[in-house]
PDB file of C-alpha atoms in Angstrom:
ATOM      1  CA  UNK K 230      -5.438  29.889   5.374  1.00 47.00           C
ATOM      2  CA  UNK K 231      -1.662  28.936   5.349  1.00 49.00           C
ATOM      3  CA  UNK K 232      -0.424  31.210   8.157  1.00 54.00           C
ATOM      4  CA  UNK K 233       1.057  28.163   9.984  1.00 64.00           C
ATOM      5  CA  UNK K 234       2.774  26.821   6.827  1.00 81.00           C
ATOM      6  CA  UNK K 235       6.255  28.383   7.349  1.00 84.00           C
ATOM      7  CA  UNK K 236       6.220  27.467  11.121  1.00 87.00           C
ATOM      8  CA  UNK K 237       5.390  23.829  10.391  1.00 91.00           C
ATOM      9  CA  UNK K 238       8.084  23.660   7.789  1.00 91.00           C
ATOM     10  CA  UNK K 239      10.700  24.972  10.388  1.00 90.00           C
ATOM     11  CA  UNK K 240       9.450  22.491  12.826  1.00 91.00           C
ATOM     12  CA  UNK K 241       9.712  19.642  10.366  1.00 92.00           C
ATOM     13  CA  UNK K 242      13.374  20.597   9.715  1.00 91.00           C
ATOM     14  CA  UNK K 243      14.108  20.691  13.501  1.00 90.00           C
ATOM     15  CA  UNK K 244      12.493  17.265  14.089  1.00 93.00           C
ATOM     16  CA  UNK K 245      14.170  15.795  10.943  1.00 92.00           C
ATOM     17  CA  UNK K 246      17.633  17.136  12.034  1.00 90.00           C
ATOM     18  CA  UNK K 247      17.179  15.788  15.494  1.00 90.00           C
ATOM     19  CA  UNK K 248      16.184  12.334  14.158  1.00 92.00           C
ATOM     20  CA  UNK K 249      19.074  12.336  11.735  1.00 90.00           C
ATOM     21  CA  UNK K 250      21.544  13.137  14.404  1.00 89.00           C
ATOM     22  CA  UNK K 251      20.123  10.416  16.617  1.00 91.00           C
ATOM     23  CA  UNK K 252      20.119   7.853  13.879  1.00 90.00           C
ATOM     24  CA  UNK K 253      23.740   8.676  12.941  1.00 88.00           C
ATOM     25  CA  UNK K 254      24.825   8.293  16.540  1.00 87.00           C
ATOM     26  CA  UNK K 255      23.148   4.935  16.695  1.00 86.00           C
ATOM     27  CA  UNK K 256      24.985   3.728  13.433  1.00 86.00           C
ATOM     28  CA  UNK K 257      22.216   4.504  10.954  1.00 86.00           C
ATOM     29  CA  UNK K 258      23.368   7.567   9.048  1.00 85.00           C
ATOM     30  CA  UNK K 259      20.740   7.164   6.181  1.00 86.00           C
ATOM     31  CA  UNK K 260      18.656  10.084   7.655  1.00 88.00           C
ATOM     32  CA  UNK K 261      21.093  12.732   7.048  1.00 86.00           C
ATOM     33  CA  UNK K 262      20.557  13.262   3.240  1.00 87.00           C
ATOM     34  CA  UNK K 263      16.914  14.334   4.236  1.00 93.00           C
ATOM     35  CA  UNK K 264      18.146  17.310   6.176  1.00 91.00           C
ATOM     36  CA  UNK K 265      19.376  19.264   3.218  1.00 90.00           C
ATOM     37  CA  UNK K 266      16.096  18.502   1.481  1.00 91.00           C
ATOM     38  CA  UNK K 267      14.108  19.637   4.469  1.00 93.00           C
ATOM     39  CA  UNK K 268      16.176  22.851   4.573  1.00 92.00           C
ATOM     40  CA  UNK K 269      15.362  23.558   0.892  1.00 91.00           C
ATOM     41  CA  UNK K 270      11.614  23.192   1.325  1.00 92.00           C
ATOM     42  CA  UNK K 271      11.150  26.080   3.779  1.00 90.00           C
ATOM     43  CA  UNK K 272       8.115  27.588   2.085  1.00 87.00           C
ATOM     44  CA  UNK K 273       5.554  30.193   3.107  1.00 87.00           C
ATOM     45  CA  UNK K 274       2.501  29.846   0.952  1.00 91.00           C
ATOM     46  CA  UNK K 275       0.830  32.821   2.444  1.00 91.00           C
ATOM     47  CA  UNK K 276       2.287  35.352  -0.034  1.00 87.00           C
ATOM     48  CA  UNK K 277       1.083  33.248  -2.990  1.00 91.00           C
ATOM     49  CA  UNK K 278      -2.303  32.904  -1.534  1.00 93.00           C
ATOM     50  CA  UNK K 279      -2.731  36.466  -0.822  1.00 92.00           C
ATOM     51  CA  UNK K 280      -1.422  37.433  -4.293  1.00 91.00           C
ATOM     52  CA  UNK K 281      -3.939  35.050  -5.779  1.00 94.00           C
ATOM     53  CA  UNK K 282      -6.683  36.748  -3.928  1.00 95.00           C
ATOM     54  CA  UNK K 283      -5.668  40.129  -5.344  1.00 94.00           C
ATOM     55  CA  UNK K 284      -5.671  38.762  -8.950  1.00 93.00           C
ATOM     56  CA  UNK K 285      -9.101  37.145  -8.387  1.00 95.00           C
ATOM     57  CA  UNK K 286     -10.331  40.525  -7.245  1.00 95.00           C
ATOM     58  CA  UNK K 287      -8.929  42.067 -10.375  1.00 93.00           C
ATOM     59  CA  UNK K 288     -10.688  39.626 -12.391  1.00 94.00           C
ATOM     60  CA  UNK K 289     -14.020  40.233 -10.615  1.00 94.00           C
ATOM     61  CA  UNK K 290     -13.746  43.875 -11.053  1.00 94.00           C
ATOM     62  CA  UNK K 291     -12.905  43.589 -14.739  1.00 92.00           C
ATOM     63  CA  UNK K 292     -16.010  41.282 -15.214  1.00 93.00           C
ATOM     64  CA  UNK K 293     -18.265  43.744 -13.304  1.00 93.00           C
ATOM     65  CA  UNK K 294     -17.088  46.676 -15.429  1.00 91.00           C
ATOM     66  CA  UNK K 295     -17.421  44.787 -18.671  1.00 90.00           C
ATOM     67  CA  UNK K 296     -20.966  43.725 -17.866  1.00 90.00           C
ATOM     68  CA  UNK K 297     -22.029  47.201 -16.839  1.00 89.00           C
ATOM     69  CA  UNK K 298     -20.604  48.785 -19.961  1.00 88.00           C
ATOM     70  CA  UNK K 299     -22.073  46.009 -22.022  1.00 85.00           C
ATOM     71  CA  UNK K 300     -25.431  46.872 -20.703  1.00 84.00           C
ATOM     72  CA  UNK K 301     -25.000  50.564 -21.514  1.00 81.00           C
ATOM     73  CA  UNK K 302     -23.942  49.897 -24.992  1.00 78.00           C
ATOM     74  CA  UNK K 303     -26.846  47.502 -25.608  1.00 77.00           C
ATOM     75  CA  UNK K 304     -29.187  50.174 -24.302  1.00 72.00           C
ATOM     76  CA  UNK K 305     -27.741  52.770 -26.765  1.00 67.00           C
ATOM     77  CA  UNK K 306     -28.019  50.328 -29.637  1.00 63.00           C
ATOM     78  CA  UNK K 307     -31.680  49.606 -28.761  1.00 61.00           C
ATOM     79  CA  UNK K 308     -32.299  53.271 -28.821  1.00 58.00           C
ATOM     80  CA  UNK K 309     -32.105  53.237 -32.620  1.00 60.00           C
ATOM     81  CA  UNK K 310     -28.667  54.815 -33.216  1.00 63.00           C
ATOM     82  CA  UNK K 311     -28.205  53.458 -36.613  1.00 68.00           C
ATOM     83  CA  UNK K 312     -25.935  56.164 -38.159  1.00 70.00           C
ATOM     84  CA  UNK K 313     -22.253  55.820 -39.213  1.00 75.00           C
ATOM     85  CA  UNK K 314     -21.373  57.383 -35.895  1.00 72.00           C
ATOM     86  CA  UNK K 315     -23.371  54.726 -34.168  1.00 71.00           C
ATOM     87  CA  UNK K 316     -21.665  51.879 -35.913  1.00 76.00           C
ATOM     88  CA  UNK K 317     -18.217  53.411 -35.242  1.00 80.00           C
ATOM     89  CA  UNK K 318     -19.167  53.711 -31.576  1.00 78.00           C
ATOM     90  CA  UNK K 319     -20.297  50.122 -31.549  1.00 78.00           C
ATOM     91  CA  UNK K 320     -17.014  48.882 -33.164  1.00 82.00           C
ATOM     92  CA  UNK K 321     -14.958  50.870 -30.596  1.00 84.00           C
ATOM     93  CA  UNK K 322     -16.930  49.610 -27.565  1.00 84.00           C
ATOM     94  CA  UNK K 323     -16.772  46.029 -28.914  1.00 84.00           C
ATOM     95  CA  UNK K 324     -12.910  46.384 -29.053  1.00 83.00           C
ATOM     96  CA  UNK K 325     -12.879  47.932 -25.485  1.00 86.00           C
ATOM     97  CA  UNK K 326     -15.148  45.209 -24.133  1.00 87.00           C
ATOM     98  CA  UNK K 327     -12.887  42.640 -25.803  1.00 85.00           C
ATOM     99  CA  UNK K 328      -9.849  44.164 -23.999  1.00 84.00           C
ATOM    100  CA  UNK K 329     -11.749  43.969 -20.649  1.00 89.00           C
ATOM    101  CA  UNK K 330     -12.495  40.379 -21.315  1.00 89.00           C
ATOM    102  CA  UNK K 331      -8.938  39.674 -22.122  1.00 86.00           C
ATOM    103  CA  UNK K 332      -7.895  41.392 -18.806  1.00 87.00           C
ATOM    104  CA  UNK K 333     -10.493  39.255 -16.914  1.00 91.00           C
ATOM    105  CA  UNK K 334      -9.205  36.049 -18.493  1.00 91.00           C
ATOM    106  CA  UNK K 335      -5.552  36.879 -17.812  1.00 89.00           C
ATOM    107  CA  UNK K 336      -6.181  37.820 -14.175  1.00 91.00           C
ATOM    108  CA  UNK K 337      -8.198  34.677 -13.618  1.00 94.00           C
ATOM    109  CA  UNK K 338      -5.361  32.658 -15.112  1.00 92.00           C
ATOM    110  CA  UNK K 339      -2.685  34.301 -12.944  1.00 92.00           C
ATOM    111  CA  UNK K 340      -5.063  33.820  -9.848  1.00 94.00           C
ATOM    112  CA  UNK K 341      -5.446  30.141 -10.675  1.00 95.00           C
ATOM    113  CA  UNK K 342      -1.739  29.647 -11.121  1.00 94.00           C
ATOM    114  CA  UNK K 343      -0.946  31.329  -7.758  1.00 94.00           C
ATOM    115  CA  UNK K 344      -3.638  29.405  -5.973  1.00 95.00           C
ATOM    116  CA  UNK K 345      -2.270  26.181  -7.324  1.00 95.00           C
ATOM    117  CA  UNK K 346       1.278  27.089  -6.328  1.00 94.00           C
ATOM    118  CA  UNK K 347       0.147  27.970  -2.767  1.00 94.00           C
ATOM    119  CA  UNK K 348      -1.706  24.643  -2.521  1.00 94.00           C
ATOM    120  CA  UNK K 349       1.323  22.766  -3.781  1.00 95.00           C
ATOM    121  CA  UNK K 350       3.590  24.436  -1.231  1.00 94.00           C
ATOM    122  CA  UNK K 351       1.103  23.602   1.525  1.00 94.00           C
ATOM    123  CA  UNK K 352       0.933  19.934   0.360  1.00 95.00           C
ATOM    124  CA  UNK K 353       4.725  19.730   0.384  1.00 95.00           C
ATOM    125  CA  UNK K 354       4.935  21.191   3.822  1.00 95.00           C
ATOM    126  CA  UNK K 355       2.605  18.495   5.069  1.00 95.00           C
ATOM    127  CA  UNK K 356       4.614  15.964   3.258  1.00 96.00           C
ATOM    128  CA  UNK K 357       7.952  16.926   4.799  1.00 95.00           C
ATOM    129  CA  UNK K 358       6.130  17.018   8.237  1.00 96.00           C
ATOM    130  CA  UNK K 359       5.140  13.373   7.584  1.00 96.00           C
ATOM    131  CA  UNK K 360       8.687  12.537   6.470  1.00 96.00           C
ATOM    132  CA  UNK K 361      10.161  14.207   9.612  1.00 95.00           C
ATOM    133  CA  UNK K 362       7.721  12.421  11.881  1.00 96.00           C
ATOM    134  CA  UNK K 363       8.459   9.057  10.229  1.00 96.00           C
ATOM    135  CA  UNK K 364      12.230   9.861  10.832  1.00 95.00           C
ATOM    136  CA  UNK K 365      11.561  10.596  14.458  1.00 95.00           C
ATOM    137  CA  UNK K 366       9.645   7.331  14.876  1.00 95.00           C
ATOM    138  CA  UNK K 367      12.485   5.364  13.326  1.00 94.00           C
ATOM    139  CA  UNK K 368      15.012   7.102  15.729  1.00 93.00           C
ATOM    140  CA  UNK K 369      12.848   6.291  18.646  1.00 93.00           C
ATOM    141  CA  UNK K 370      12.594   2.646  17.721  1.00 91.00           C
ATOM    142  CA  UNK K 371      16.283   2.259  17.152  1.00 91.00           C
ATOM    143  CA  UNK K 372      16.972   4.005  20.462  1.00 90.00           C
ATOM    144  CA  UNK K 373      14.514   1.802  22.387  1.00 90.00           C
ATOM    145  CA  UNK K 374      16.159  -1.344  20.692  1.00 88.00           C
ATOM    146  CA  UNK K 375      19.555  -0.146  21.983  1.00 82.00           C
ATOM    147  CA  UNK K 376      18.958  -1.922  25.172  1.00 82.00           C
ATOM    148  CA  UNK K 377      19.849  -5.197  23.364  1.00 78.00           C
ATOM    149  CA  UNK K 378      22.954  -5.534  21.070  1.00 73.00           C
ATOM    150  CA  UNK K 379      21.046  -7.947  18.842  1.00 74.00           C
ATOM    151  CA  UNK K 380      17.897  -5.822  18.827  1.00 77.00           C
ATOM    152  CA  UNK K 381      20.086  -2.779  17.903  1.00 81.00           C
ATOM    153  CA  UNK K 382      21.510  -4.445  14.886  1.00 84.00           C
ATOM    154  CA  UNK K 383      18.089  -5.556  13.618  1.00 87.00           C
ATOM    155  CA  UNK K 384      16.553  -2.095  14.188  1.00 88.00           C
ATOM    156  CA  UNK K 385      19.495  -0.393  12.470  1.00 89.00           C
ATOM    157  CA  UNK K 386      19.102  -2.585   9.373  1.00 90.00           C
ATOM    158  CA  UNK K 387      15.378  -1.969   9.274  1.00 90.00           C
ATOM    159  CA  UNK K 388      15.915   1.799   9.716  1.00 91.00           C
ATOM    160  CA  UNK K 389      18.429   1.987   6.958  1.00 92.00           C
ATOM    161  CA  UNK K 390      16.126   0.015   4.544  1.00 93.00           C
ATOM    162  CA  UNK K 391      13.242   2.182   5.461  1.00 93.00           C
ATOM    163  CA  UNK K 392      15.215   5.416   5.012  1.00 94.00           C
ATOM    164  CA  UNK K 393      16.488   4.307   1.601  1.00 93.00           C
ATOM    165  CA  UNK K 394      12.829   3.635   0.433  1.00 94.00           C
ATOM    166  CA  UNK K 395      11.693   6.883   1.962  1.00 94.00           C
ATOM    167  CA  UNK K 396      14.357   8.801   0.241  1.00 93.00           C
ATOM    168  CA  UNK K 397      13.509   7.415  -3.156  1.00 93.00           C
ATOM    169  CA  UNK K 398       9.857   8.289  -2.597  1.00 95.00           C
ATOM    170  CA  UNK K 399      10.959  11.798  -1.478  1.00 95.00           C
ATOM    171  CA  UNK K 400      12.894  12.379  -4.717  1.00 93.00           C
ATOM    172  CA  UNK K 401       9.920  11.298  -6.705  1.00 95.00           C
ATOM    173  CA  UNK K 402       7.661  13.748  -5.002  1.00 95.00           C
ATOM    174  CA  UNK K 403      10.258  16.498  -5.359  1.00 93.00           C
ATOM    175  CA  UNK K 404      10.412  15.796  -9.179  1.00 93.00           C
ATOM    176  CA  UNK K 405       6.613  16.097  -9.462  1.00 95.00           C
ATOM    177  CA  UNK K 406       6.720  19.340  -7.468  1.00 94.00           C
ATOM    178  CA  UNK K 407       9.572  20.723  -9.692  1.00 93.00           C
ATOM    179  CA  UNK K 408       7.430  19.794 -12.819  1.00 94.00           C
ATOM    180  CA  UNK K 409       4.457  21.565 -11.521  1.00 94.00           C
ATOM    181  CA  UNK K 410       6.284  24.727 -10.512  1.00 93.00           C
ATOM    182  CA  UNK K 411       8.059  24.881 -13.848  1.00 93.00           C
ATOM    183  CA  UNK K 412       4.766  24.462 -15.548  1.00 94.00           C
ATOM    184  CA  UNK K 413       3.181  27.259 -13.543  1.00 92.00           C
ATOM    185  CA  UNK K 414       6.050  29.547 -14.345  1.00 90.00           C
ATOM    186  CA  UNK K 415       5.889  28.682 -18.023  1.00 91.00           C
ATOM    187  CA  UNK K 416       2.086  29.427 -18.010  1.00 90.00           C
ATOM    188  CA  UNK K 417       2.703  32.851 -16.533  1.00 87.00           C
ATOM    189  CA  UNK K 418       5.594  33.627 -18.863  1.00 86.00           C
ATOM    190  CA  UNK K 419       3.515  32.510 -21.870  1.00 86.00           C
ATOM    191  CA  UNK K 420       0.594  34.732 -20.738  1.00 83.00           C
ATOM    192  CA  UNK K 421       2.838  37.784 -20.432  1.00 80.00           C
ATOM    193  CA  UNK K 422       4.790  37.043 -23.618  1.00 81.00           C
ATOM    194  CA  UNK K 423       1.564  36.419 -25.584  1.00 79.00           C
ATOM    195  CA  UNK K 424      -0.054  39.649 -24.491  1.00 76.00           C
ATOM    196  CA  UNK K 425       3.092  41.630 -25.437  1.00 78.00           C
ATOM    197  CA  UNK K 426       3.250  39.830 -28.837  1.00 81.00           C
ATOM    198  CA  UNK K 427      -0.481  40.509 -29.641  1.00 76.00           C
ATOM    199  CA  UNK K 428      -0.144  44.170 -28.769  1.00 74.00           C
ATOM    200  CA  UNK K 429       2.945  44.395 -30.932  1.00 76.00           C
ATOM    201  CA  UNK K 430       1.257  42.623 -33.888  1.00 77.00           C
ATOM    202  CA  UNK K 431      -1.647  45.053 -33.624  1.00 74.00           C
ATOM    203  CA  UNK K 432       0.818  47.900 -34.082  1.00 73.00           C
ATOM    204  CA  UNK K 433       0.998  49.046 -30.464  1.00 72.00           C
ATOM    205  CA  UNK K 434       4.713  48.894 -29.298  1.00 78.00           C
ATOM    206  CA  UNK K 435       3.884  50.316 -25.911  1.00 77.00           C
ATOM    207  CA  UNK K 436       3.474  46.768 -24.503  1.00 74.00           C
ATOM    208  CA  UNK K 437       7.125  45.908 -25.418  1.00 82.00           C
ATOM    209  CA  UNK K 438       8.281  49.316 -23.939  1.00 84.00           C
ATOM    210  CA  UNK K 439       6.270  48.748 -20.717  1.00 79.00           C
ATOM    211  CA  UNK K 440       7.580  45.135 -20.515  1.00 80.00           C
ATOM    212  CA  UNK K 441      11.187  46.389 -20.731  1.00 86.00           C
ATOM    213  CA  UNK K 442      10.721  49.239 -18.338  1.00 87.00           C
ATOM    214  CA  UNK K 443       8.920  46.917 -15.740  1.00 83.00           C
ATOM    215  CA  UNK K 444      11.801  44.391 -16.023  1.00 86.00           C
ATOM    216  CA  UNK K 445      14.455  47.122 -15.473  1.00 89.00           C
ATOM    217  CA  UNK K 446      12.572  48.603 -12.638  1.00 90.00           C
ATOM    218  CA  UNK K 447      12.501  45.196 -10.938  1.00 89.00           C
ATOM    219  CA  UNK K 448      16.181  44.612 -11.673  1.00 91.00           C
ATOM    220  CA  UNK K 449      17.530  44.963  -8.190  1.00 92.00           C
ATOM    221  CA  UNK K 450      14.963  42.474  -6.825  1.00 91.00           C
ATOM    222  CA  UNK K 451      15.758  40.034  -9.588  1.00 91.00           C
ATOM    223  CA  UNK K 452      19.425  40.172  -8.851  1.00 93.00           C
ATOM    224  CA  UNK K 453      18.853  39.923  -5.123  1.00 93.00           C
ATOM    225  CA  UNK K 454      16.487  36.942  -5.687  1.00 92.00           C
ATOM    226  CA  UNK K 455      19.020  35.134  -7.791  1.00 93.00           C
ATOM    227  CA  UNK K 456      21.838  35.611  -5.207  1.00 94.00           C
ATOM    228  CA  UNK K 457      19.460  34.574  -2.430  1.00 92.00           C
ATOM    229  CA  UNK K 458      18.586  31.329  -4.314  1.00 90.00           C
ATOM    230  CA  UNK K 459      22.252  30.566  -4.983  1.00 91.00           C
ATOM    231  CA  UNK K 460      23.203  31.030  -1.356  1.00 92.00           C
ATOM    232  CA  UNK K 461      20.322  28.686  -0.330  1.00 91.00           C
ATOM    233  CA  UNK K 462      21.409  25.966  -2.756  1.00 89.00           C
ATOM    234  CA  UNK K 463      25.031  26.134  -1.877  1.00 89.00           C
ATOM    235  CA  UNK K 464      24.068  25.914   1.827  1.00 90.00           C
ATOM    236  CA  UNK K 465      21.989  22.897   1.069  1.00 89.00           C
ATOM    237  CA  UNK K 466      24.835  21.225  -0.734  1.00 85.00           C
ATOM    238  CA  UNK K 467      27.034  22.038   2.274  1.00 87.00           C
ATOM    239  CA  UNK K 468      24.691  20.442   4.723  1.00 87.00           C
ATOM    240  CA  UNK K 469      24.321  17.425   2.452  1.00 84.00           C
ATOM    241  CA  UNK K 470      28.160  17.055   2.809  1.00 82.00           C
ATOM    242  CA  UNK K 471      28.856  16.292  -0.929  1.00 80.00           C
ATOM    243  CA  UNK K 472      29.732  18.053  -4.037  1.00 77.00           C
ATOM    244  CA  UNK K 473      26.605  18.491  -6.395  1.00 72.00           C
ATOM    245  CA  UNK K 474      26.063  15.208  -8.382  1.00 66.00           C
ATOM    246  CA  UNK K 475      25.766  17.199 -11.596  1.00 54.00           C
ATOM    247  CA  UNK K 476      28.708  19.417 -10.876  1.00 46.00           C
ATOM    248  CA  UNK K 477      28.721  23.148 -10.469  1.00 47.00           C
ATOM    249  CA  UNK K 478      27.929  25.470 -13.412  1.00 47.00           C
ATOM    250  CA  UNK K 479      30.524  24.877 -16.015  1.00 46.00           C
ATOM    251  CA  UNK K 480      31.175  21.384 -14.545  1.00 48.00           C
ATOM    252  CA  UNK K 481      33.860  22.969 -12.219  1.00 50.00           C
ATOM    253  CA  UNK K 482      33.416  20.177  -9.691  1.00 48.00           C
ATOM    254  CA  UNK K 483      34.500  17.738 -12.458  1.00 53.00           C
ATOM    255  CA  UNK K 484      35.463  14.274 -11.105  1.00 64.00           C
ATOM    256  CA  UNK K 485      34.629  15.475  -7.542  1.00 71.00           C
ATOM    257  CA  UNK K 486      30.851  15.480  -8.271  1.00 71.00           C
ATOM    258  CA  UNK K 487      29.131  13.308  -5.686  1.00 71.00           C
ATOM    259  CA  UNK K 488      32.228  13.082  -3.418  1.00 79.00           C
ATOM    260  CA  UNK K 489      32.378  14.178   0.198  1.00 81.00           C
ATOM    261  CA  UNK K 490      33.203  17.916   0.776  1.00 82.00           C
ATOM    262  CA  UNK K 491      36.361  18.931   2.674  1.00 84.00           C
ATOM    263  CA  UNK K 492      36.161  18.467   6.443  1.00 80.00           C
ATOM    264  CA  UNK K 493      34.695  21.553   8.217  1.00 82.00           C
ATOM    265  CA  UNK K 494      32.441  22.734   5.339  1.00 85.00           C
ATOM    266  CA  UNK K 495      29.445  20.511   6.250  1.00 84.00           C
ATOM    267  CA  UNK K 496      29.707  21.672   9.802  1.00 80.00           C
ATOM    268  CA  UNK K 497      29.948  25.304   8.800  1.00 88.00           C
ATOM    269  CA  UNK K 498      26.946  24.874   6.425  1.00 87.00           C
ATOM    270  CA  UNK K 499      24.903  23.266   9.262  1.00 85.00           C
ATOM    271  CA  UNK K 500      25.661  26.194  11.590  1.00 86.00           C
ATOM    272  CA  UNK K 501      24.789  28.683   8.817  1.00 90.00           C
ATOM    273  CA  UNK K 502      21.532  26.729   8.140  1.00 87.00           C
ATOM    274  CA  UNK K 503      20.456  26.915  11.826  1.00 85.00           C
ATOM    275  CA  UNK K 504      21.106  30.757  11.655  1.00 87.00           C
ATOM    276  CA  UNK K 505      19.113  30.969   8.434  1.00 89.00           C
ATOM    277  CA  UNK K 506      16.083  29.289   9.949  1.00 85.00           C
ATOM    278  CA  UNK K 507      16.246  31.045  13.399  1.00 81.00           C
ATOM    279  CA  UNK K 508      16.554  34.430  11.656  1.00 82.00           C
ATOM    280  CA  UNK K 509      13.976  33.480   8.968  1.00 82.00           C
ATOM    281  CA  UNK K 510      16.288  34.744   6.180  1.00 86.00           C
ATOM    282  CA  UNK K 511      19.499  33.802   4.468  1.00 88.00           C
ATOM    283  CA  UNK K 512      22.478  34.900   6.520  1.00 90.00           C
ATOM    284  CA  UNK K 513      24.526  36.612   3.776  1.00 91.00           C
ATOM    285  CA  UNK K 514      21.921  38.049   1.240  1.00 92.00           C
ATOM    286  CA  UNK K 515      18.873  38.193   3.582  1.00 90.00           C
ATOM    287  CA  UNK K 516      19.616  41.569   5.203  1.00 90.00           C
ATOM    288  CA  UNK K 517      20.165  43.164   1.863  1.00 90.00           C
ATOM    289  CA  UNK K 518      16.733  42.739   0.334  1.00 90.00           C
ATOM    290  CA  UNK K 519      16.096  45.951  -1.704  1.00 90.00           C
ATOM    291  CA  UNK K 520      13.457  48.359  -0.427  1.00 90.00           C
ATOM    292  CA  UNK K 521      10.404  48.709  -2.593  1.00 88.00           C
ATOM    293  CA  UNK K 522       9.219  52.107  -3.768  1.00 88.00           C
ATOM    294  CA  UNK K 523       5.612  53.205  -3.442  1.00 88.00           C
ATOM    295  CA  UNK K 524       5.205  52.657  -7.263  1.00 81.00           C
ATOM    296  CA  UNK K 525       6.523  49.129  -7.067  1.00 81.00           C
ATOM    297  CA  UNK K 526       9.895  49.711  -8.420  1.00 85.00           C
ATOM    298  CA  UNK K 527      13.281  49.276  -6.792  1.00 89.00           C
ATOM    299  CA  UNK K 528      16.296  51.687  -6.832  1.00 88.00           C
ATOM    300  CA  UNK K 529      19.719  50.696  -7.968  1.00 86.00           C
ATOM    301  CA  UNK K 530      22.738  51.359  -5.787  1.00 80.00           C
ATOM    302  CA  UNK K 531      23.769  54.358  -7.941  1.00 76.00           C
ATOM    303  CA  UNK K 532      20.331  55.944  -8.056  1.00 70.00           C
TER     304      UNK K 532
END
């Protein structure tokens, strides 16, 4: 469904960058702050959509098994099995059916969150495509108006005002998207934590053990993912040409927050960004993505 999403995001970045360069050359540099944002929003919703389909299948399988077992248990009860063994069997099967229902609900919840995330990414890609197209239209208008000095000045002022308004709207959309993604992550985290807590309260510590072992087995991917995210964000700040407004971790940018970067860094970041997009991976960390084992775990370097 979203196979073209990543390609459209790359095209939006290319168009937006070209428009920003054109506007800057014509004396309207207000388009450049968009480029770093377009670079950050290079999404591929396909993986989320496919993951959601898998989890929806798990929920459907759990529901089918629960219904069939429920019918078998009901048939046994109707047969007149009223002894103590029959009542014990009924209690155990009720607990088992409850576990299946829990699996079905959690799988459905995960599928819904992943579907929502994929849809949000697809919507954001369409939004940045509209933004890039609007930037290109503005650049074309200023370029056409360049035949007249008076027309150029008027078109430049209009472009700067329009870009300022557009950027404020872009930030508002970004804020809403971040809130949605954090909410989705919180729901998934609460689902996992809640399941582990319930199992532990019921006297089954295996859920805690499994959670720890699963986290450890995914450790190399978690480390790589964090490094990949840091590289992406630093590249975006480099393309933006300014120190992060909130400062680096630990406020190491201090009074330099929001000030221009030293000459050469923005240009280097731009070259790196082009290489990232053309290679469809981060230049530094991208080639070192850990290899996944058949059981879903990842090996550490010393293994």
